[in-house]
XYZ file of C-alpha atoms in Angstrom:
310
model
C 94.340 118.872 134.246
C 91.523 120.995 132.867
C 88.234 119.651 131.542
C 87.567 117.098 134.278
C 84.176 115.412 133.916
C 82.304 114.154 136.981
C 81.233 110.561 136.392
C 78.811 110.538 139.302
C 75.770 110.784 137.028
C 76.957 107.887 134.929
C 77.665 105.907 138.081
C 74.098 106.363 139.291
C 72.660 105.492 135.896
C 74.615 102.233 135.823
C 73.544 101.099 139.316
C 70.997 98.563 138.114
C 73.426 97.178 135.573
C 75.933 96.727 138.398
C 73.415 94.803 140.482
C 72.563 92.514 137.591
C 76.234 91.945 136.920
C 76.898 91.131 140.595
C 74.050 88.641 140.641
C 75.405 86.993 137.532
C 78.905 86.782 138.986
C 80.491 88.337 135.877
C 83.554 90.502 135.755
C 85.836 92.379 133.422
C 87.958 90.039 131.358
C 91.695 90.483 131.754
C 93.445 91.574 128.581
C 96.792 90.087 127.502
C 98.611 92.624 129.720
C 97.587 90.675 132.854
C 96.001 91.886 136.064
C 96.833 95.527 135.412
C 95.108 95.607 132.005
C 91.352 95.070 131.732
C 88.933 94.834 128.830
C 86.016 97.001 129.941
C 82.465 97.006 128.543
C 79.403 99.237 128.746
C 78.207 97.074 131.650
C 81.484 96.865 133.611
C 82.776 100.415 133.156
C 81.152 101.699 136.322
C 82.666 99.061 138.602
C 85.991 98.486 136.866
C 86.753 102.137 136.143
C 84.663 104.607 138.146
C 84.667 102.718 141.454
C 88.215 101.442 141.014
C 89.429 105.013 140.461
C 88.633 105.814 144.100
C 91.690 103.750 145.113
C 93.924 103.737 142.032
C 94.121 105.917 138.888
C 92.722 104.295 135.761
C 93.846 105.138 132.239
C 91.090 104.392 129.718
C 92.212 103.486 126.191
C 89.416 104.008 123.639
C 90.275 101.960 120.538
C 88.839 99.981 117.617
C 90.037 97.065 115.511
C 90.121 99.173 112.334
C 92.292 101.894 113.924
C 95.940 101.507 112.887
C 97.403 104.026 115.372
C 95.452 102.245 118.139
C 97.462 99.103 117.368
C 100.628 101.121 117.897
C 99.587 102.826 121.108
C 97.765 99.900 122.753
C 100.767 97.587 123.242
C 102.812 100.504 124.581
C 100.166 101.301 127.196
C 99.856 97.625 128.139
C 103.623 97.343 128.575
C 103.786 100.474 130.754
C 100.803 99.336 132.842
C 102.530 96.023 133.513
C 105.741 97.838 134.455
C 103.800 100.149 136.791
C 102.623 97.024 138.667
C 99.590 98.617 140.280
C 100.546 102.290 140.398
C 97.808 102.676 137.801
C 95.508 100.366 135.839
C 94.735 100.336 132.127
C 91.128 99.854 131.008
C 90.636 99.134 127.293
C 87.370 100.075 125.590
C 86.522 98.789 122.110
C 84.186 101.564 120.943
C 82.653 99.370 118.219
C 81.678 96.638 120.690
C 80.548 99.155 123.349
C 78.384 101.808 121.662
C 77.405 103.538 124.917
C 81.023 104.269 125.783
C 81.748 105.191 122.171
C 78.901 107.705 122.268
C 80.100 108.966 125.641
C 83.537 109.621 124.150
C 81.947 111.643 121.344
C 79.937 113.640 123.899
C 83.258 114.727 125.382
C 84.064 116.319 122.020
C 86.532 113.601 120.971
C 86.267 112.757 117.285
C 89.329 110.600 116.655
C 91.011 107.577 118.183
C 93.224 106.445 119.753
C 92.079 108.511 122.710
C 93.169 108.006 126.311
C 91.477 109.478 129.379
C 92.485 109.271 133.040
C 89.916 108.656 135.785
C 90.850 109.604 139.358
C 88.402 109.668 142.232
C 85.459 109.382 139.853
C 86.677 112.336 137.778
C 87.457 111.796 134.092
C 90.065 113.969 132.376
C 91.215 113.868 128.730
C 94.839 112.765 128.554
C 96.196 111.633 125.154
C 94.833 111.910 121.623
C 96.782 110.049 118.953
C 99.682 107.604 118.884
C 103.279 108.357 119.877
C 106.566 106.481 120.405
C 107.017 104.635 123.703
C 109.450 107.177 125.154
C 106.996 110.005 124.524
C 104.071 108.092 126.060
C 106.196 107.180 129.079
C 107.152 110.827 129.558
C 103.516 111.961 129.264
C 102.417 109.449 131.922
C 105.218 110.538 134.270
C 104.187 114.170 133.823
C 100.547 113.234 134.412
C 101.280 111.624 137.771
C 103.566 114.486 138.779
C 100.676 116.854 138.086
C 98.179 114.680 139.957
C 100.530 114.542 142.939
C 101.014 118.332 142.940
C 97.253 118.818 142.815
C 96.921 116.456 145.780
C 94.279 114.320 144.081
C 96.079 110.990 143.822
C 93.989 108.427 145.714
C 95.499 106.658 148.689
C 95.835 103.104 147.482
C 98.148 100.439 146.139
C 100.101 102.879 143.991
C 101.450 104.635 147.096
C 103.185 101.457 148.271
C 104.612 100.847 144.824
C 105.796 104.440 144.568
C 107.523 104.028 147.940
C 109.377 100.980 146.612
C 107.551 98.321 148.639
C 107.358 95.240 146.483
C 107.884 97.170 143.258
C 109.657 95.185 140.567
C 112.887 96.515 139.188
C 112.123 98.652 136.160
C 113.925 97.735 132.966
C 116.415 100.307 131.831
C 116.035 102.180 128.583
C 117.638 100.593 125.549
C 120.865 102.584 125.080
C 120.416 102.410 121.309
C 117.336 104.591 121.683
C 118.702 106.729 124.514
C 119.370 109.834 122.405
C 115.923 109.682 120.797
C 114.198 109.220 124.161
C 116.190 112.055 125.734
C 115.230 114.350 122.880
C 111.549 113.427 123.197
C 111.657 114.076 126.941
C 113.025 117.557 126.212
C 110.299 118.124 123.640
C 113.001 118.355 120.969
C 111.300 116.778 117.960
C 114.101 117.767 115.611
C 116.635 116.079 117.891
C 114.471 112.971 118.127
C 114.173 112.867 114.343
C 117.960 113.031 113.977
C 118.446 110.307 116.611
C 115.971 107.922 114.965
C 117.608 108.596 111.614
C 121.021 107.675 113.032
C 119.588 104.372 114.242
C 118.200 103.662 110.777
C 121.479 104.618 109.142
C 123.063 101.796 111.142
C 120.159 99.371 110.733
C 117.699 100.271 107.965
C 115.464 97.324 108.964
C 114.821 98.551 112.528
C 110.997 98.625 112.620
C 110.757 100.477 115.940
C 113.027 103.255 114.714
C 111.083 103.499 111.443
C 107.842 103.910 113.324
C 109.387 106.389 115.752
C 110.792 108.469 112.913
C 107.491 108.424 111.021
C 105.535 109.568 114.075
C 108.029 112.329 114.892
C 107.998 113.560 111.301
C 104.195 113.596 111.320
C 104.214 115.576 114.575
C 106.646 118.077 113.068
C 104.471 118.551 109.995
C 101.172 119.081 111.777
C 102.278 121.145 114.767
C 101.857 124.425 112.867
C 98.676 123.445 111.010
C 95.142 124.521 111.813
C 93.208 121.297 111.238
C 89.899 122.787 110.116
C 91.540 125.351 107.861
C 93.812 122.734 106.309
C 90.902 120.444 105.425
C 88.878 123.351 104.048
C 91.772 124.465 101.868
C 92.078 120.948 100.468
C 88.361 120.993 99.614
C 88.642 124.383 97.923
C 91.809 123.418 96.004
C 91.322 119.817 94.834
C 94.125 120.151 92.293
C 96.676 121.458 94.805
C 98.732 118.388 95.700
C 100.498 120.072 98.611
C 97.115 120.999 100.115
C 96.065 117.361 99.810
C 99.296 116.201 101.451
C 98.788 118.515 104.429
C 95.154 117.438 104.762
C 96.195 113.773 104.740
C 98.544 114.474 107.669
C 95.704 116.041 109.642
C 93.524 113.022 108.909
C 96.234 110.595 110.000
C 96.659 112.394 113.329
C 92.918 112.148 113.954
C 92.861 108.421 113.112
C 91.043 108.835 109.768
C 93.380 106.463 107.974
C 91.157 105.497 105.040
C 90.409 109.145 104.284
C 94.103 110.054 104.288
C 95.042 107.173 101.981
C 92.088 107.840 99.684
C 92.944 111.532 99.436
C 96.502 110.817 98.322
C 95.409 108.105 95.887
C 93.055 110.620 94.293
C 95.943 113.098 94.075
C 98.113 110.470 92.344
C 95.383 109.718 89.807
C 94.675 113.406 89.121
C 98.217 114.730 88.783
C 101.380 114.182 86.799
C 105.120 114.749 86.960
C 106.577 116.076 90.225
C 103.150 116.533 91.826
C 102.247 112.921 91.192
C 105.571 111.737 92.571
C 105.160 113.907 95.688
C 101.730 112.412 96.417
C 103.056 108.885 95.837
C 106.053 109.350 98.123
C 103.928 110.894 100.854
C 101.498 107.994 100.734
C 104.381 105.549 101.118
C 105.687 107.532 104.099
C 102.298 107.282 105.812
C 102.430 103.489 105.521
C 105.300 103.578 108.047
C 102.847 104.757 110.718
C 100.937 101.462 110.656
C 101.920 97.865 111.386
C 103.262 96.245 108.196
C 100.448 93.667 108.198
C 97.649 96.247 108.426
C 95.169 95.259 105.669
C 94.637 98.900 104.718
C 98.254 99.134 103.596
C 97.873 96.155 101.252
C 94.657 97.612 99.866
C 96.221 101.049 99.347
C 99.301 99.525 97.693
C 97.103 97.704 95.189
C 95.207 100.917 94.454
C 98.482 102.816 94.066
C 99.816 100.283 91.569
C 96.601 100.504 89.591
C 96.828 104.314 89.590
C 100.444 104.315 88.431
C 100.268 101.568 85.818
């Protein structure tokens, strides 16, 4: 709840753009998630996010086509927005297509995507940085709205009727297969979640959702005790230390710097031998599990890995 940014100045600066947009009759284009998911641009942000936030909270998903973790988090947010049915709205911002909003995100001190902010009553607050399994994102959103309610800053609007059960669609129950993993994530028990995802994979090694969940949990476990800046600096100072390169690649993955992480490990494979080389290779393969199987960066990295090995 800390670090709220008043968007009033941006609202005033965008007034003329609003007027031009109103005269032209344009509007924000709905994304595949339907009426509760909007593609927002530099020109429509003020109306579709800032003004809308006076009556309903808006989660803003900053993403880009090249960002693998964004392709994991985006569909989860769209699904949850559709389930919420108006309790909150999701606004999606492609930072490559909307440089003003991309620059605005950087001014907030955010350097990596995916990044999600919440806007309530014209106030923007950082919310999520990085991808996570659906159960963890769902829990974070529930905690967010509990906090907003306790602070007394939830706007009076459509979400109040939905919260009271008026016209709210029945929410789908959690898949019992993933129940143990979701329960563990809700408790903040990453080790328990890891064990639960592993049990799912023991029964069905081809379960893509469990693979992704396990990979994300394992990444979270590895980086939770790392100091990002110190880890990167150590990797720079010790280019021949494969373990330092592995830790640095984890930090880069968390911050959305996928190409850097893959390139670092490929360099480690080329420059090492024996157990060190095998450790770098295996770690690179484990990072592939964090991205959709058809991500072009995986195919490119696999080709480079084969060239390095053979």
